[in-house]
Short mmCIF file of C-alpha atoms in Angstrom, two decimals:
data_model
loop_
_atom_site.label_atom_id
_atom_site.label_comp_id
_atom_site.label_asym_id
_atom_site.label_seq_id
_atom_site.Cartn_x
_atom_site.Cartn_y
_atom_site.Cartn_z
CA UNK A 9 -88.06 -31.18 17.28
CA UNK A 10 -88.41 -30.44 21.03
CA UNK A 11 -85.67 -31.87 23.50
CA UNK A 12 -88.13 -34.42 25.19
CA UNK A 13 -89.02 -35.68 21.61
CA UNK A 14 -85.36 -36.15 20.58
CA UNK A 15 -84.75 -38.12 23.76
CA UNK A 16 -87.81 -40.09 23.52
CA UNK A 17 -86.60 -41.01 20.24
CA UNK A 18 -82.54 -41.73 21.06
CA UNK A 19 -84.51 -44.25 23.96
CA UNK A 20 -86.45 -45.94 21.22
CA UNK A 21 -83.53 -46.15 18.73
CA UNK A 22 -81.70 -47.52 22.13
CA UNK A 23 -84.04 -50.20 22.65
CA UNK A 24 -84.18 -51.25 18.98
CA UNK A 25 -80.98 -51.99 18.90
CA UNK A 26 -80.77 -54.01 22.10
CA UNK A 27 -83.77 -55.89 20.49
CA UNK A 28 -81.59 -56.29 17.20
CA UNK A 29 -78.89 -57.50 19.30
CA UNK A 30 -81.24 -60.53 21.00
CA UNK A 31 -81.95 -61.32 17.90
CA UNK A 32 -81.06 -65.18 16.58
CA UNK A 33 -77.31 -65.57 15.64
CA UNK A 34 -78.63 -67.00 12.05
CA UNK A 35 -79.93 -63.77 11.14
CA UNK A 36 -76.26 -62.01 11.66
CA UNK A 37 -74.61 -61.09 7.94
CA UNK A 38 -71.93 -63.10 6.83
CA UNK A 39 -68.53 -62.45 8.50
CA UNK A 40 -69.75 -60.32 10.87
CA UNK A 41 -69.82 -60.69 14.83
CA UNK A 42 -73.28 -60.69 16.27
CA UNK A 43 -73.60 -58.11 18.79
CA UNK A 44 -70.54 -55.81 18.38
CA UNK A 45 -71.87 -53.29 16.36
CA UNK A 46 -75.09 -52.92 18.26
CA UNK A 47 -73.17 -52.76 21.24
CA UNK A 48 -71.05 -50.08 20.11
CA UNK A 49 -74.52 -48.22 18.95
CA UNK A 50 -76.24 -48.41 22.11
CA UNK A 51 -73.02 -47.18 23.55
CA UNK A 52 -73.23 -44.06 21.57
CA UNK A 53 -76.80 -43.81 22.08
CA UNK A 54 -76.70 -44.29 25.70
CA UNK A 55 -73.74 -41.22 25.45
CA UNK A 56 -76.25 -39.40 23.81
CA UNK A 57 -78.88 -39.82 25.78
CA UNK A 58 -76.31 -38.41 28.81
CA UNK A 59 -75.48 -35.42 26.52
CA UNK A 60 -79.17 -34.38 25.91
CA UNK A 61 -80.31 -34.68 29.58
CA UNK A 62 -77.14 -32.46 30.46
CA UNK A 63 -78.88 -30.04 28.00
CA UNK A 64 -82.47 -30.34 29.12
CA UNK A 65 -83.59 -27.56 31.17
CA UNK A 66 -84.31 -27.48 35.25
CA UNK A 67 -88.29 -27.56 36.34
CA UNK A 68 -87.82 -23.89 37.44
CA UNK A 69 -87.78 -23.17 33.32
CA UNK A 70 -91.07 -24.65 32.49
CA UNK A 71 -91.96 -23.41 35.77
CA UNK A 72 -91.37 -20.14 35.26
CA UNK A 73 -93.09 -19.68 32.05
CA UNK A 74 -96.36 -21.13 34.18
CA UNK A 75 -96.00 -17.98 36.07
CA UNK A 76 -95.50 -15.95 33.91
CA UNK A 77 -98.86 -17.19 31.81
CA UNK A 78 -100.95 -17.74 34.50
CA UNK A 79 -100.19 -14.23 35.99
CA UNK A 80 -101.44 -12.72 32.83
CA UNK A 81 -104.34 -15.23 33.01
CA UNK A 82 -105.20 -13.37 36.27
CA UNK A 83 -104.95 -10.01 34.92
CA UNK A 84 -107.25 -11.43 31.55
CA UNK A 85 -110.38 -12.59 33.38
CA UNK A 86 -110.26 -9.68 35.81
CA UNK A 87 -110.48 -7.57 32.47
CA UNK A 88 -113.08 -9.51 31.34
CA UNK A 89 -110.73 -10.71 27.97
CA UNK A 90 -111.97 -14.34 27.42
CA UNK A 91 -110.13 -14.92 24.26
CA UNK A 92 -106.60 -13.91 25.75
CA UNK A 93 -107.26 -15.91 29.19
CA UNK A 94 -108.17 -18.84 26.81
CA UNK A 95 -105.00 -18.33 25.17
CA UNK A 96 -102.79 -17.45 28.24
CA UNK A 97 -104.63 -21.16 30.22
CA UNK A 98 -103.82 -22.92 27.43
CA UNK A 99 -99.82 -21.72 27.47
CA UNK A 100 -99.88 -22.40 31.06
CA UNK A 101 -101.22 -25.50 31.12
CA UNK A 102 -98.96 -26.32 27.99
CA UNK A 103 -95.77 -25.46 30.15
CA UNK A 104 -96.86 -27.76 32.74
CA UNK A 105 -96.92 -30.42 30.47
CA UNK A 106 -93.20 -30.01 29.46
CA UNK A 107 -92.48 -30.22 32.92
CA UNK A 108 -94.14 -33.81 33.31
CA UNK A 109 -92.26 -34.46 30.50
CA UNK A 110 -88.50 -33.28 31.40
CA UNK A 111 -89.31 -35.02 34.94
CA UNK A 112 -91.99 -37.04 35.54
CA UNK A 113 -90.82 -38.33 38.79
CA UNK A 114 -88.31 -35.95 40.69
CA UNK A 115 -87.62 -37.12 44.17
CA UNK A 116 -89.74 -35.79 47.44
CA UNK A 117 -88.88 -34.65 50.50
CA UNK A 118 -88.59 -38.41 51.78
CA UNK A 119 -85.90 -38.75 48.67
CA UNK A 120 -88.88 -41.35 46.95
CA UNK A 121 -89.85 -40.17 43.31
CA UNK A 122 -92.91 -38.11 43.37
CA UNK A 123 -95.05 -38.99 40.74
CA UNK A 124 -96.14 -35.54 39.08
CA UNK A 125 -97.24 -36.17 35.73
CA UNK A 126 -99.96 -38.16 38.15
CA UNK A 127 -100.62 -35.20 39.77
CA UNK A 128 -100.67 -32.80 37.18
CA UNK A 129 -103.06 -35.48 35.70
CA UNK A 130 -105.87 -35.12 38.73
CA UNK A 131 -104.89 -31.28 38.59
CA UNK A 132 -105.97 -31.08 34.70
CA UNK A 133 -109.10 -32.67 35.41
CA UNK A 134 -110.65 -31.14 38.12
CA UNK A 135 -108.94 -27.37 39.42
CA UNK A 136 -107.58 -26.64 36.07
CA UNK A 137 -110.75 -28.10 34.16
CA UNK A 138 -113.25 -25.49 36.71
CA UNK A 139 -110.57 -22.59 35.15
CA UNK A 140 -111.45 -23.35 31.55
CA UNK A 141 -114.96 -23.71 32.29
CA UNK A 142 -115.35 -20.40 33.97
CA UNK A 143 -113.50 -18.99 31.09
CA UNK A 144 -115.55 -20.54 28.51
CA UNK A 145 -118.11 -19.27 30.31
CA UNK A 146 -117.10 -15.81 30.44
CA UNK A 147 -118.24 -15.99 33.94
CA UNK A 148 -115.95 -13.62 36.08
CA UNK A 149 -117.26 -14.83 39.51
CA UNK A 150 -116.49 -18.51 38.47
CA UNK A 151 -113.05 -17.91 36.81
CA UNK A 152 -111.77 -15.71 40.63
CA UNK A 153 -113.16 -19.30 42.68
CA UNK A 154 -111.83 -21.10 40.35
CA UNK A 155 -108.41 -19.67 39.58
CA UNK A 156 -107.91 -19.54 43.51
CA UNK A 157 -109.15 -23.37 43.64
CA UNK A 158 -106.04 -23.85 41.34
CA UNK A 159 -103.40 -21.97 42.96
CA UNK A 160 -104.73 -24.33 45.85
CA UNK A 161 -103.98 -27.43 43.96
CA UNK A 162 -100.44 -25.85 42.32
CA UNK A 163 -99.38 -25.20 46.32
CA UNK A 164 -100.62 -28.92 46.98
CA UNK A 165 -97.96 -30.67 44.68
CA UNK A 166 -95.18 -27.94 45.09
CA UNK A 167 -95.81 -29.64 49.06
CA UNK A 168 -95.00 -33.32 47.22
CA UNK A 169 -92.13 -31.97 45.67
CA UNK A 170 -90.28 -30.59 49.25
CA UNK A 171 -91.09 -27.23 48.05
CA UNK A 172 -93.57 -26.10 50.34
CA UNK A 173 -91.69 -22.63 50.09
CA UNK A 174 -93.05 -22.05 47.08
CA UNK A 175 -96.73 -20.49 47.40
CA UNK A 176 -98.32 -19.13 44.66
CA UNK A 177 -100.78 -16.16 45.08
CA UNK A 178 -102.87 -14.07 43.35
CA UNK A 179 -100.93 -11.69 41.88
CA UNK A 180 -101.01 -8.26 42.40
CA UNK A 181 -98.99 -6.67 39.04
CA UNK A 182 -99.23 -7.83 35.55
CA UNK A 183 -95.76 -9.45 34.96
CA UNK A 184 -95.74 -7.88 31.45
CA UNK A 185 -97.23 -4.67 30.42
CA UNK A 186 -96.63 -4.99 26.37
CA UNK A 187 -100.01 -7.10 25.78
CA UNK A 188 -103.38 -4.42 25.83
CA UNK A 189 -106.00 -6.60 27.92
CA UNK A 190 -109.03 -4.56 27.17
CA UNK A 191 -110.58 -6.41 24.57
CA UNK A 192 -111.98 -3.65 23.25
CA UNK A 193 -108.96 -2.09 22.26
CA UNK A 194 -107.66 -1.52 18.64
CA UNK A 195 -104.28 -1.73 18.09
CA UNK A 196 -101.98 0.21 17.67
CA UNK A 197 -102.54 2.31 20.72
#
């Protein structure tokens, strides 16, 4: 079970029991103190809950992986490989996901929370949406206007964020040299 799910879950268990806790006095068992025990177990949830985001990675993780995938996405349409840029958009845009999920809403330059899932959201449907198209395509002039129209949009909420600093280009060396790109290739080679 991934991090975000286990915390989603602790938060739900957490609010169960505070709902369990509101709950008429009459419905209490016998002998028993309304409220104590559920206040002890949304004390150990809550401590869990602090244990778990001490675990759960920075954005640079997710954001990293993004890099690395959509650098090989590059490298795949330029090689004409539709089925591994397919597969290396679909990582990326996977990886982007976690990060709306580990923080939704970091804080901006201004020190307001940014809401990124939002803009990952208007991303997804337009810049990201004109990649897979091209790719689905197979249509190498598309995918290079496209791709560039989404490094565009990538450099527009990195500017949200306060990270203007970090520009993304198109780069110029495969980040990985283990996967074959020709699609024609057999394997082993």
């Amino acid at each position: 079970m991934s991090r975000a799910a286990v915390l989603h879950l602790l938060v739900v268990m957490a609010l169960t029991c505070a709902a369990c806790r509101q709950a008429p006095a009459a419905q209490a068992a016998p002998g028993v103190h309304p409220g104590t025990a559920a206040e002890d177990e949304i004390a150990a949830l809550k401590a869990d809950v602090e244990v778990l985001k001490g675990k759960a990675p920075s954005a640079s993780v997710p954001m990293a992986d993004v890099g690395f995938h959509w650098s090989n996405l590059w490298f795949a349409g330029q090689s004409s490989n539709w089925p591994l840029a397919g597969y290396y958009f679909s990582e990326a845009r996977n990886h982007i996901r976690w990060l709306t999920r580990i923080n939704p809403m970091p804080k901006g330059p201004d020190g307001m929370p940014v809401d990124v899932k939002g803009i990952f959201d208007g991303i997804d449907t337009s810049t990201l949406a004109a990649v897979k198209a091209a790719i689905d395509k197979k249509d190498g002039k598309e995918f290079e206007m496209a791709y560039r129209g989404a490094l565009e949009s990538c450099y527009q909420c990195h500017k949200a964020v306060g990270r203007p600093y970090l520009r993304p280009m198109i780069p110029k060396d495969l980040p990985q040299t283990i996967i074959n790109l020709d699609a024609r290739a057999n394997w082993p080679q």
